[in-house]
Every structure is written in structure tokens, then in C-alpha cells.
JSON list of C-alpha atoms in Angstrom, two decimals:
[
{"chain": "A", "resi": 1201, "resn": "UNK", "atom": "CA", "xyz": [79.80, 84.20, 59.61]},
{"chain": "A", "resi": 1202, "resn": "UNK", "atom": "CA", "xyz": [78.84, 88.14, 60.62]},
{"chain": "A", "resi": 1203, "resn": "UNK", "atom": "CA", "xyz": [80.03, 86.43, 64.74]},
{"chain": "A", "resi": 1204, "resn": "UNK", "atom": "CA", "xyz": [82.97, 85.02, 63.62]},
{"chain": "A", "resi": 1205, "resn": "UNK", "atom": "CA", "xyz": [84.23, 87.90, 61.63]},
{"chain": "A", "resi": 1206, "resn": "UNK", "atom": "CA", "xyz": [83.74, 90.01, 64.32]},
{"chain": "A", "resi": 1207, "resn": "UNK", "atom": "CA", "xyz": [85.28, 87.78, 67.58]},
{"chain": "A", "resi": 1208, "resn": "UNK", "atom": "CA", "xyz": [88.65, 87.59, 65.00]},
{"chain": "A", "resi": 1209, "resn": "UNK", "atom": "CA", "xyz": [88.10, 91.39, 64.42]},
{"chain": "A", "resi": 1210, "resn": "UNK", "atom": "CA", "xyz": [88.14, 91.49, 68.45]},
{"chain": "A", "resi": 1211, "resn": "UNK", "atom": "CA", "xyz": [91.20, 89.58, 68.86]},
{"chain": "A", "resi": 1212, "resn": "UNK", "atom": "CA", "xyz": [93.10, 91.63, 66.27]},
{"chain": "A", "resi": 1213, "resn": "UNK", "atom": "CA", "xyz": [92.48, 94.88, 67.75]},
{"chain": "A", "resi": 1214, "resn": "UNK", "atom": "CA", "xyz": [94.17, 93.43, 71.59]},
{"chain": "A", "resi": 1215, "resn": "UNK", "atom": "CA", "xyz": [97.15, 92.26, 69.53]},
{"chain": "A", "resi": 1216, "resn": "UNK", "atom": "CA", "xyz": [97.26, 95.97, 67.85]},
{"chain": "A", "resi": 1217, "resn": "UNK", "atom": "CA", "xyz": [100.48, 97.30, 69.36]},
{"chain": "A", "resi": 1218, "resn": "UNK", "atom": "CA", "xyz": [99.33, 101.17, 68.83]},
{"chain": "A", "resi": 1219, "resn": "UNK", "atom": "CA", "xyz": [95.76, 100.33, 70.60]},
{"chain": "A", "resi": 1220, "resn": "UNK", "atom": "CA", "xyz": [95.23, 98.22, 72.85]},
{"chain": "A", "resi": 1221, "resn": "UNK", "atom": "CA", "xyz": [99.21, 97.71, 74.69]},
{"chain": "A", "resi": 1222, "resn": "UNK", "atom": "CA", "xyz": [100.10, 100.25, 77.09]},
{"chain": "A", "resi": 1223, "resn": "UNK", "atom": "CA", "xyz": [103.20, 101.71, 76.65]},
{"chain": "A", "resi": 1224, "resn": "UNK", "atom": "CA", "xyz": [105.00, 104.62, 76.41]},
{"chain": "A", "resi": 1225, "resn": "UNK", "atom": "CA", "xyz": [103.87, 107.93, 75.50]},
{"chain": "A", "resi": 1226, "resn": "UNK", "atom": "CA", "xyz": [102.53, 109.20, 79.00]},
{"chain": "A", "resi": 1227, "resn": "UNK", "atom": "CA", "xyz": [103.53, 110.04, 82.30]},
{"chain": "A", "resi": 1228, "resn": "UNK", "atom": "CA", "xyz": [101.98, 108.73, 85.31]},
{"chain": "A", "resi": 1229, "resn": "UNK", "atom": "CA", "xyz": [102.74, 108.63, 88.83]},
{"chain": "A", "resi": 1230, "resn": "UNK", "atom": "CA", "xyz": [100.12, 106.38, 91.54]},
{"chain": "A", "resi": 1231, "resn": "UNK", "atom": "CA", "xyz": [100.78, 103.16, 92.98]},
{"chain": "A", "resi": 1232, "resn": "UNK", "atom": "CA", "xyz": [97.46, 102.49, 91.48]},
{"chain": "A", "resi": 1233, "resn": "UNK", "atom": "CA", "xyz": [98.37, 103.18, 87.76]},
{"chain": "A", "resi": 1234, "resn": "UNK", "atom": "CA", "xyz": [101.96, 101.32, 88.62]},
{"chain": "A", "resi": 1235, "resn": "UNK", "atom": "CA", "xyz": [99.60, 98.28, 89.25]},
{"chain": "A", "resi": 1236, "resn": "UNK", "atom": "CA", "xyz": [97.38, 98.75, 86.66]},
{"chain": "A", "resi": 1237, "resn": "UNK", "atom": "CA", "xyz": [100.05, 99.29, 83.95]},
{"chain": "A", "resi": 1238, "resn": "UNK", "atom": "CA", "xyz": [101.20, 95.36, 83.26]},
{"chain": "A", "resi": 1239, "resn": "UNK", "atom": "CA", "xyz": [96.98, 94.33, 83.55]},
{"chain": "A", "resi": 1240, "resn": "UNK", "atom": "CA", "xyz": [96.28, 97.32, 81.21]},
{"chain": "A", "resi": 1241, "resn": "UNK", "atom": "CA", "xyz": [98.27, 95.83, 78.47]},
{"chain": "A", "resi": 1242, "resn": "UNK", "atom": "CA", "xyz": [97.67, 91.83, 76.89]},
{"chain": "A", "resi": 1243, "resn": "UNK", "atom": "CA", "xyz": [101.46, 91.60, 75.80]},
{"chain": "A", "resi": 1244, "resn": "UNK", "atom": "CA", "xyz": [103.09, 92.65, 79.41]},
{"chain": "A", "resi": 1245, "resn": "UNK", "atom": "CA", "xyz": [99.79, 90.40, 80.88]},
{"chain": "A", "resi": 1246, "resn": "UNK", "atom": "CA", "xyz": [100.46, 87.27, 79.12]},
{"chain": "A", "resi": 1247, "resn": "UNK", "atom": "CA", "xyz": [104.48, 87.57, 79.03]},
{"chain": "A", "resi": 1248, "resn": "UNK", "atom": "CA", "xyz": [103.92, 87.75, 82.68]},
{"chain": "A", "resi": 1249, "resn": "UNK", "atom": "CA", "xyz": [101.68, 84.87, 83.17]},
{"chain": "A", "resi": 1250, "resn": "UNK", "atom": "CA", "xyz": [104.04, 83.36, 80.37]},
{"chain": "A", "resi": 1251, "resn": "UNK", "atom": "CA", "xyz": [106.99, 83.45, 83.09]},
{"chain": "A", "resi": 1252, "resn": "UNK", "atom": "CA", "xyz": [104.52, 82.16, 85.83]},
{"chain": "A", "resi": 1253, "resn": "UNK", "atom": "CA", "xyz": [103.42, 78.89, 83.73]},
{"chain": "A", "resi": 1254, "resn": "UNK", "atom": "CA", "xyz": [107.40, 78.14, 82.97]},
{"chain": "A", "resi": 1255, "resn": "UNK", "atom": "CA", "xyz": [107.92, 78.49, 86.14]},
{"chain": "A", "resi": 1256, "resn": "UNK", "atom": "CA", "xyz": [105.18, 76.68, 87.81]},
{"chain": "A", "resi": 1257, "resn": "UNK", "atom": "CA", "xyz": [106.04, 73.61, 85.03]},
{"chain": "A", "resi": 1258, "resn": "UNK", "atom": "CA", "xyz": [109.64, 73.48, 86.30]},
{"chain": "A", "resi": 1259, "resn": "UNK", "atom": "CA", "xyz": [111.59, 71.80, 89.32]},
{"chain": "A", "resi": 1260, "resn": "UNK", "atom": "CA", "xyz": [114.06, 72.93, 91.76]},
{"chain": "A", "resi": 1261, "resn": "UNK", "atom": "CA", "xyz": [115.11, 76.27, 91.66]},
{"chain": "A", "resi": 1262, "resn": "UNK", "atom": "CA", "xyz": [113.42, 77.60, 88.29]},
{"chain": "A", "resi": 1263, "resn": "UNK", "atom": "CA", "xyz": [110.28, 77.16, 89.92]},
{"chain": "A", "resi": 1264, "resn": "UNK", "atom": "CA", "xyz": [111.24, 80.52, 91.84]},
{"chain": "A", "resi": 1265, "resn": "UNK", "atom": "CA", "xyz": [114.67, 81.55, 89.44]},
{"chain": "A", "resi": 1266, "resn": "UNK", "atom": "CA", "xyz": [112.39, 82.23, 86.78]},
{"chain": "A", "resi": 1267, "resn": "UNK", "atom": "CA", "xyz": [110.11, 84.74, 88.33]},
{"chain": "A", "resi": 1268, "resn": "UNK", "atom": "CA", "xyz": [112.72, 86.56, 90.35]},
{"chain": "A", "resi": 1269, "resn": "UNK", "atom": "CA", "xyz": [115.05, 86.66, 87.21]},
{"chain": "A", "resi": 1270, "resn": "UNK", "atom": "CA", "xyz": [112.12, 88.66, 85.44]},
{"chain": "A", "resi": 1271, "resn": "UNK", "atom": "CA", "xyz": [111.14, 90.97, 88.06]},
{"chain": "A", "resi": 1272, "resn": "UNK", "atom": "CA", "xyz": [115.21, 91.78, 89.12]},
{"chain": "A", "resi": 1273, "resn": "UNK", "atom": "CA", "xyz": [116.00, 92.67, 85.28]},
{"chain": "A", "resi": 1274, "resn": "UNK", "atom": "CA", "xyz": [112.57, 94.55, 84.58]},
{"chain": "A", "resi": 1275, "resn": "UNK", "atom": "CA", "xyz": [113.74, 96.86, 87.31]},
{"chain": "A", "resi": 1276, "resn": "UNK", "atom": "CA", "xyz": [117.05, 97.29, 85.65]},
{"chain": "A", "resi": 1277, "resn": "UNK", "atom": "CA", "xyz": [114.74, 98.06, 82.64]},
{"chain": "A", "resi": 1278, "resn": "UNK", "atom": "CA", "xyz": [112.36, 100.37, 84.34]},
{"chain": "A", "resi": 1279, "resn": "UNK", "atom": "CA", "xyz": [115.71, 102.32, 85.48]},
{"chain": "A", "resi": 1280, "resn": "UNK", "atom": "CA", "xyz": [117.07, 102.59, 82.31]},
{"chain": "A", "resi": 1281, "resn": "UNK", "atom": "CA", "xyz": [113.76, 103.68, 80.44]},
{"chain": "A", "resi": 1282, "resn": "UNK", "atom": "CA", "xyz": [112.72, 105.90, 83.82]},
{"chain": "A", "resi": 1283, "resn": "UNK", "atom": "CA", "xyz": [116.54, 107.53, 83.23]},
{"chain": "A", "resi": 1284, "resn": "UNK", "atom": "CA", "xyz": [115.69, 108.32, 79.89]},
{"chain": "A", "resi": 1285, "resn": "UNK", "atom": "CA", "xyz": [117.76, 106.28, 77.59]},
{"chain": "A", "resi": 1286, "resn": "UNK", "atom": "CA", "xyz": [116.52, 106.03, 74.63]},
{"chain": "A", "resi": 1287, "resn": "UNK", "atom": "CA", "xyz": [116.64, 101.83, 73.88]},
{"chain": "A", "resi": 1288, "resn": "UNK", "atom": "CA", "xyz": [115.53, 101.27, 70.17]},
{"chain": "A", "resi": 1289, "resn": "UNK", "atom": "CA", "xyz": [113.29, 98.06, 69.52]},
{"chain": "A", "resi": 1290, "resn": "UNK", "atom": "CA", "xyz": [111.63, 97.86, 72.69]},
{"chain": "A", "resi": 1291, "resn": "UNK", "atom": "CA", "xyz": [107.86, 96.96, 70.99]},
{"chain": "A", "resi": 1292, "resn": "UNK", "atom": "CA", "xyz": [109.30, 94.61, 69.02]},
{"chain": "A", "resi": 1293, "resn": "UNK", "atom": "CA", "xyz": [111.58, 92.83, 71.94]},
{"chain": "A", "resi": 1294, "resn": "UNK", "atom": "CA", "xyz": [108.26, 93.21, 73.89]},
{"chain": "A", "resi": 1295, "resn": "UNK", "atom": "CA", "xyz": [106.22, 91.57, 70.90]},
{"chain": "A", "resi": 1296, "resn": "UNK", "atom": "CA", "xyz": [109.23, 88.66, 70.95]},
{"chain": "A", "resi": 1297, "resn": "UNK", "atom": "CA", "xyz": [108.90, 87.66, 74.24]},
{"chain": "A", "resi": 1298, "resn": "UNK", "atom": "CA", "xyz": [105.65, 86.57, 73.88]},
{"chain": "A", "resi": 1299, "resn": "UNK", "atom": "CA", "xyz": [107.10, 84.42, 70.64]},
{"chain": "A", "resi": 1300, "resn": "UNK", "atom": "CA", "xyz": [109.62, 83.36, 72.77]},
{"chain": "A", "resi": 1301, "resn": "UNK", "atom": "CA", "xyz": [108.11, 82.77, 75.81]},
{"chain": "A", "resi": 1302, "resn": "UNK", "atom": "CA", "xyz": [104.98, 80.62, 74.13]},
{"chain": "A", "resi": 1303, "resn": "UNK", "atom": "CA", "xyz": [107.89, 78.95, 71.94]},
{"chain": "A", "resi": 1304, "resn": "UNK", "atom": "CA", "xyz": [109.20, 77.76, 75.48]},
{"chain": "A", "resi": 1305, "resn": "UNK", "atom": "CA", "xyz": [105.92, 76.71, 77.18]},
{"chain": "A", "resi": 1306, "resn": "UNK", "atom": "CA", "xyz": [105.84, 74.49, 74.27]},
{"chain": "A", "resi": 1307, "resn": "UNK", "atom": "CA", "xyz": [109.22, 72.79, 73.61]},
{"chain": "A", "resi": 1308, "resn": "UNK", "atom": "CA", "xyz": [110.47, 73.34, 77.08]},
{"chain": "A", "resi": 1309, "resn": "UNK", "atom": "CA", "xyz": [112.24, 70.20, 77.43]},
{"chain": "A", "resi": 1310, "resn": "UNK", "atom": "CA", "xyz": [114.21, 71.05, 74.56]},
{"chain": "A", "resi": 1311, "resn": "UNK", "atom": "CA", "xyz": [115.75, 74.34, 76.80]},
{"chain": "A", "resi": 1312, "resn": "UNK", "atom": "CA", "xyz": [118.49, 74.05, 79.11]},
{"chain": "A", "resi": 1313, "resn": "UNK", "atom": "CA", "xyz": [118.01, 76.17, 82.95]},
{"chain": "A", "resi": 1314, "resn": "UNK", "atom": "CA", "xyz": [120.59, 78.91, 81.46]},
{"chain": "A", "resi": 1315, "resn": "UNK", "atom": "CA", "xyz": [118.97, 79.29, 78.28]},
{"chain": "A", "resi": 1316, "resn": "UNK", "atom": "CA", "xyz": [115.23, 79.58, 79.96]},
{"chain": "A", "resi": 1317, "resn": "UNK", "atom": "CA", "xyz": [117.01, 81.77, 83.14]},
{"chain": "A", "resi": 1318, "resn": "UNK", "atom": "CA", "xyz": [118.59, 83.74, 79.81]},
{"chain": "A", "resi": 1319, "resn": "UNK", "atom": "CA", "xyz": [115.43, 84.77, 77.59]},
{"chain": "A", "resi": 1320, "resn": "UNK", "atom": "CA", "xyz": [113.78, 85.09, 81.35]},
{"chain": "A", "resi": 1321, "resn": "UNK", "atom": "CA", "xyz": [115.44, 88.27, 82.42]},
{"chain": "A", "resi": 1322, "resn": "UNK", "atom": "CA", "xyz": [116.72, 89.50, 78.61]},
{"chain": "A", "resi": 1323, "resn": "UNK", "atom": "CA", "xyz": [113.31, 90.22, 77.80]},
{"chain": "A", "resi": 1324, "resn": "UNK", "atom": "CA", "xyz": [112.37, 91.73, 81.25]},
{"chain": "A", "resi": 1325, "resn": "UNK", "atom": "CA", "xyz": [114.48, 94.43, 80.06]},
{"chain": "A", "resi": 1326, "resn": "UNK", "atom": "CA", "xyz": [112.17, 95.77, 77.32]},
{"chain": "A", "resi": 1327, "resn": "UNK", "atom": "CA", "xyz": [109.17, 95.49, 79.74]},
{"chain": "A", "resi": 1328, "resn": "UNK", "atom": "CA", "xyz": [111.00, 97.15, 82.66]},
{"chain": "A", "resi": 1329, "resn": "UNK", "atom": "CA", "xyz": [111.51, 99.84, 79.47]},
{"chain": "A", "resi": 1330, "resn": "UNK", "atom": "CA", "xyz": [108.36, 100.21, 78.72]},
{"chain": "A", "resi": 1331, "resn": "UNK", "atom": "CA", "xyz": [107.26, 100.44, 82.64]},
{"chain": "A", "resi": 1332, "resn": "UNK", "atom": "CA", "xyz": [110.17, 103.23, 83.40]},
{"chain": "A", "resi": 1333, "resn": "UNK", "atom": "CA", "xyz": [109.48, 105.50, 80.57]},
{"chain": "A", "resi": 1334, "resn": "UNK", "atom": "CA", "xyz": [106.34, 106.22, 82.33]},
{"chain": "A", "resi": 1335, "resn": "UNK", "atom": "CA", "xyz": [107.48, 106.95, 85.53]},
{"chain": "A", "resi": 1336, "resn": "UNK", "atom": "CA", "xyz": [107.64, 110.65, 86.84]},
{"chain": "A", "resi": 1337, "resn": "UNK", "atom": "CA", "xyz": [110.77, 111.79, 87.93]},
{"chain": "A", "resi": 1338, "resn": "UNK", "atom": "CA", "xyz": [110.12, 112.84, 91.32]},
{"chain": "A", "resi": 1339, "resn": "UNK", "atom": "CA", "xyz": [109.16, 110.35, 94.84]},
{"chain": "A", "resi": 1340, "resn": "UNK", "atom": "CA", "xyz": [105.99, 109.79, 93.56]},
{"chain": "A", "resi": 1341, "resn": "UNK", "atom": "CA", "xyz": [107.64, 107.36, 90.88]},
{"chain": "A", "resi": 1342, "resn": "UNK", "atom": "CA", "xyz": [108.50, 104.85, 93.63]},
{"chain": "A", "resi": 1343, "resn": "UNK", "atom": "CA", "xyz": [105.20, 104.84, 94.33]},
{"chain": "A", "resi": 1344, "resn": "UNK", "atom": "CA", "xyz": [104.70, 103.67, 90.65]},
{"chain": "A", "resi": 1345, "resn": "UNK", "atom": "CA", "xyz": [107.66, 101.71, 90.68]},
{"chain": "A", "resi": 1346, "resn": "UNK", "atom": "CA", "xyz": [106.60, 99.24, 93.89]},
{"chain": "A", "resi": 1347, "resn": "UNK", "atom": "CA", "xyz": [103.12, 99.09, 92.01]},
{"chain": "A", "resi": 1348, "resn": "UNK", "atom": "CA", "xyz": [104.17, 97.41, 88.86]},
{"chain": "A", "resi": 1349, "resn": "UNK", "atom": "CA", "xyz": [106.45, 94.97, 90.59]},
{"chain": "A", "resi": 1350, "resn": "UNK", "atom": "CA", "xyz": [103.75, 93.88, 92.64]},
{"chain": "A", "resi": 1351, "resn": "UNK", "atom": "CA", "xyz": [101.87, 93.42, 89.91]},
{"chain": "A", "resi": 1352, "resn": "UNK", "atom": "CA", "xyz": [104.23, 91.31, 88.30]},
{"chain": "A", "resi": 1353, "resn": "UNK", "atom": "CA", "xyz": [104.59, 89.27, 90.82]},
{"chain": "A", "resi": 1354, "resn": "UNK", "atom": "CA", "xyz": [101.07, 88.01, 91.69]},
{"chain": "A", "resi": 1355, "resn": "UNK", "atom": "CA", "xyz": [100.57, 87.71, 87.82]},
{"chain": "A", "resi": 1356, "resn": "UNK", "atom": "CA", "xyz": [103.86, 85.21, 87.97]},
{"chain": "A", "resi": 1357, "resn": "UNK", "atom": "CA", "xyz": [102.15, 83.74, 90.73]},
{"chain": "A", "resi": 1358, "resn": "UNK", "atom": "CA", "xyz": [98.92, 83.30, 89.11]},
{"chain": "A", "resi": 1359, "resn": "UNK", "atom": "CA", "xyz": [100.71, 81.52, 86.57]},
{"chain": "A", "resi": 1360, "resn": "UNK", "atom": "CA", "xyz": [102.34, 78.94, 88.71]},
{"chain": "A", "resi": 1361, "resn": "UNK", "atom": "CA", "xyz": [98.98, 78.69, 90.54]},
{"chain": "A", "resi": 1362, "resn": "UNK", "atom": "CA", "xyz": [97.26, 77.75, 87.58]},
{"chain": "A", "resi": 1363, "resn": "UNK", "atom": "CA", "xyz": [100.27, 75.31, 85.76]},
{"chain": "A", "resi": 1364, "resn": "UNK", "atom": "CA", "xyz": [100.87, 73.23, 89.15]},
{"chain": "A", "resi": 1365, "resn": "UNK", "atom": "CA", "xyz": [96.75, 73.27, 89.99]},
{"chain": "A", "resi": 1366, "resn": "UNK", "atom": "CA", "xyz": [97.04, 71.20, 86.39]},
{"chain": "A", "resi": 1367, "resn": "UNK", "atom": "CA", "xyz": [99.92, 68.79, 87.59]},
{"chain": "A", "resi": 1368, "resn": "UNK", "atom": "CA", "xyz": [97.19, 67.68, 90.02]},
{"chain": "A", "resi": 1369, "resn": "UNK", "atom": "CA", "xyz": [94.53, 67.66, 87.28]},
{"chain": "A", "resi": 1370, "resn": "UNK", "atom": "CA", "xyz": [97.03, 65.52, 84.94]},
{"chain": "A", "resi": 1371, "resn": "UNK", "atom": "CA", "xyz": [96.52, 68.06, 82.29]},
{"chain": "A", "resi": 1372, "resn": "UNK", "atom": "CA", "xyz": [99.28, 70.36, 82.16]},
{"chain": "A", "resi": 1373, "resn": "UNK", "atom": "CA", "xyz": [101.25, 69.13, 79.04]},
{"chain": "A", "resi": 1374, "resn": "UNK", "atom": "CA", "xyz": [98.31, 69.20, 77.04]},
{"chain": "A", "resi": 1375, "resn": "UNK", "atom": "CA", "xyz": [97.18, 72.77, 78.06]},
{"chain": "A", "resi": 1376, "resn": "UNK", "atom": "CA", "xyz": [99.86, 74.34, 78.82]},
{"chain": "A", "resi": 1377, "resn": "UNK", "atom": "CA", "xyz": [101.21, 73.89, 75.55]},
{"chain": "A", "resi": 1378, "resn": "UNK", "atom": "CA", "xyz": [97.75, 74.81, 73.88]},
{"chain": "A", "resi": 1379, "resn": "UNK", "atom": "CA", "xyz": [98.45, 78.02, 76.33]},
{"chain": "A", "resi": 1380, "resn": "UNK", "atom": "CA", "xyz": [102.32, 78.30, 75.16]},
{"chain": "A", "resi": 1381, "resn": "UNK", "atom": "CA", "xyz": [100.75, 78.24, 71.09]},
{"chain": "A", "resi": 1382, "resn": "UNK", "atom": "CA", "xyz": [98.21, 81.12, 71.94]},
{"chain": "A", "resi": 1383, "resn": "UNK", "atom": "CA", "xyz": [100.87, 83.16, 73.72]},
{"chain": "A", "resi": 1384, "resn": "UNK", "atom": "CA", "xyz": [103.25, 82.65, 70.58]},
{"chain": "A", "resi": 1385, "resn": "UNK", "atom": "CA", "xyz": [100.52, 83.73, 68.52]},
{"chain": "A", "resi": 1386, "resn": "UNK", "atom": "CA", "xyz": [99.37, 86.97, 69.86]},
{"chain": "A", "resi": 1387, "resn": "UNK", "atom": "CA", "xyz": [102.79, 87.76, 69.77]},
{"chain": "A", "resi": 1388, "resn": "UNK", "atom": "CA", "xyz": [103.34, 86.72, 66.55]},
{"chain": "A", "resi": 1389, "resn": "UNK", "atom": "CA", "xyz": [100.55, 88.73, 65.13]},
{"chain": "A", "resi": 1390, "resn": "UNK", "atom": "CA", "xyz": [101.72, 91.79, 67.27]},
{"chain": "A", "resi": 1391, "resn": "UNK", "atom": "CA", "xyz": [105.57, 91.65, 65.65]},
{"chain": "A", "resi": 1392, "resn": "UNK", "atom": "CA", "xyz": [103.57, 91.00, 62.06]},
{"chain": "A", "resi": 1393, "resn": "UNK", "atom": "CA", "xyz": [102.08, 94.76, 63.10]},
{"chain": "A", "resi": 1394, "resn": "UNK", "atom": "CA", "xyz": [105.10, 95.79, 63.89]},
{"chain": "A", "resi": 1395, "resn": "UNK", "atom": "CA", "xyz": [106.89, 95.72, 61.34]},
{"chain": "A", "resi": 1396, "resn": "UNK", "atom": "CA", "xyz": [104.24, 95.89, 58.61]},
{"chain": "A", "resi": 1397, "resn": "UNK", "atom": "CA", "xyz": [103.15, 99.42, 60.06]},
{"chain": "A", "resi": 1398, "resn": "UNK", "atom": "CA", "xyz": [105.75, 100.73, 62.21]},
{"chain": "A", "resi": 1399, "resn": "UNK", "atom": "CA", "xyz": [105.53, 103.19, 64.61]}
]
């Protein structure tokens, strides 16, 4: 019983936006900081892997279109954040992105391609703003930006690789749905904390 309580506490602490998710609040400058930023926040990590999973489950242009639309919109969001433009509800938008991407993984067959691209690009703006708000104002900001773009692309590729391997093993549908449910659950917990305990 004690072990289960400890595991539950660990899961919830990872889901807390204010403690485990690496978002705005301090300025970072280096390429390495940019690479690590998406990896240091559970919400960024799960969202970007989820986009890769969605892409890997898709056919044709969507396989590349979803990751590319995410990265492009994220860069736009980062420029807005780096420019000091205050956008409300960034953390809520990021938490909602997990719910949306997780739901899309579970019910992908009911979403048309334009809807998937719109969801992906729209929520990428929130993630990008969180990245951009951490950028410095000097030339080192470019190194930071390149770092988080590369890290994002690698996370997308990781998700695509996992889902395409699942196709080969015949387990894609069930495993992707389980993964989508877990991602949506993390987003719902994060959203709940944000709404109950606003920052």
C-alpha cells in the first residue's frame, strides 16, 4: 500500500505544472539549454512524442505534415514569446494540448486531416511561446532556438519510429490508444491543478 501511494505521489508531482514542467520564469541562452528545455518538461515531452505518434499512424503527406506544422508554428510562437508579447493561458493551452493529442491518438479515425493539422499547429503556438519566453535578447538566443527546434524534431522522429515499429508488429492500434489515453490523463491532471491552484 505504501509503495502504491509513493508511486501515485511521484506521478502527480510529475504532472504538476509549477514544479516539474520547465516553462517561463528564467532566461537561458545556450544551445544545450535549448536542447534540454523540451526534455525537462513532461508536458513538452509528451506533446512532441504524441505528434510523432500521430504522424507515424498517418499516411501520405500527414506523416511529414504534422511534425512540420508543429515545428513551424512553434517557431512563430517562440518569436512572439521572445518579443515579450504576453499571451494569456499559456500553461492551460499546453495542458489542453496533451488532452487534445491524447484524444486524437485514441480516436484518430474520426479526425480529418485539416483538423489534425489545425490542432497540431494551434497548440504548437503555446509550446513555442513557452520556449521563446526563455530566450535571451542577444545573439545567443539563436543558439537556444536552434537547440529546442532540433530537440523537438528528434522527439517527433522518436514518436514516428515507435508507431511505425508497432505497425510491423501488428500492435499499433491498441498500444497507440493506450499511449493516447495516458497522455490525455496527464494533461487532464495538469489542467486540473492549473484550474484549482492557479499560479
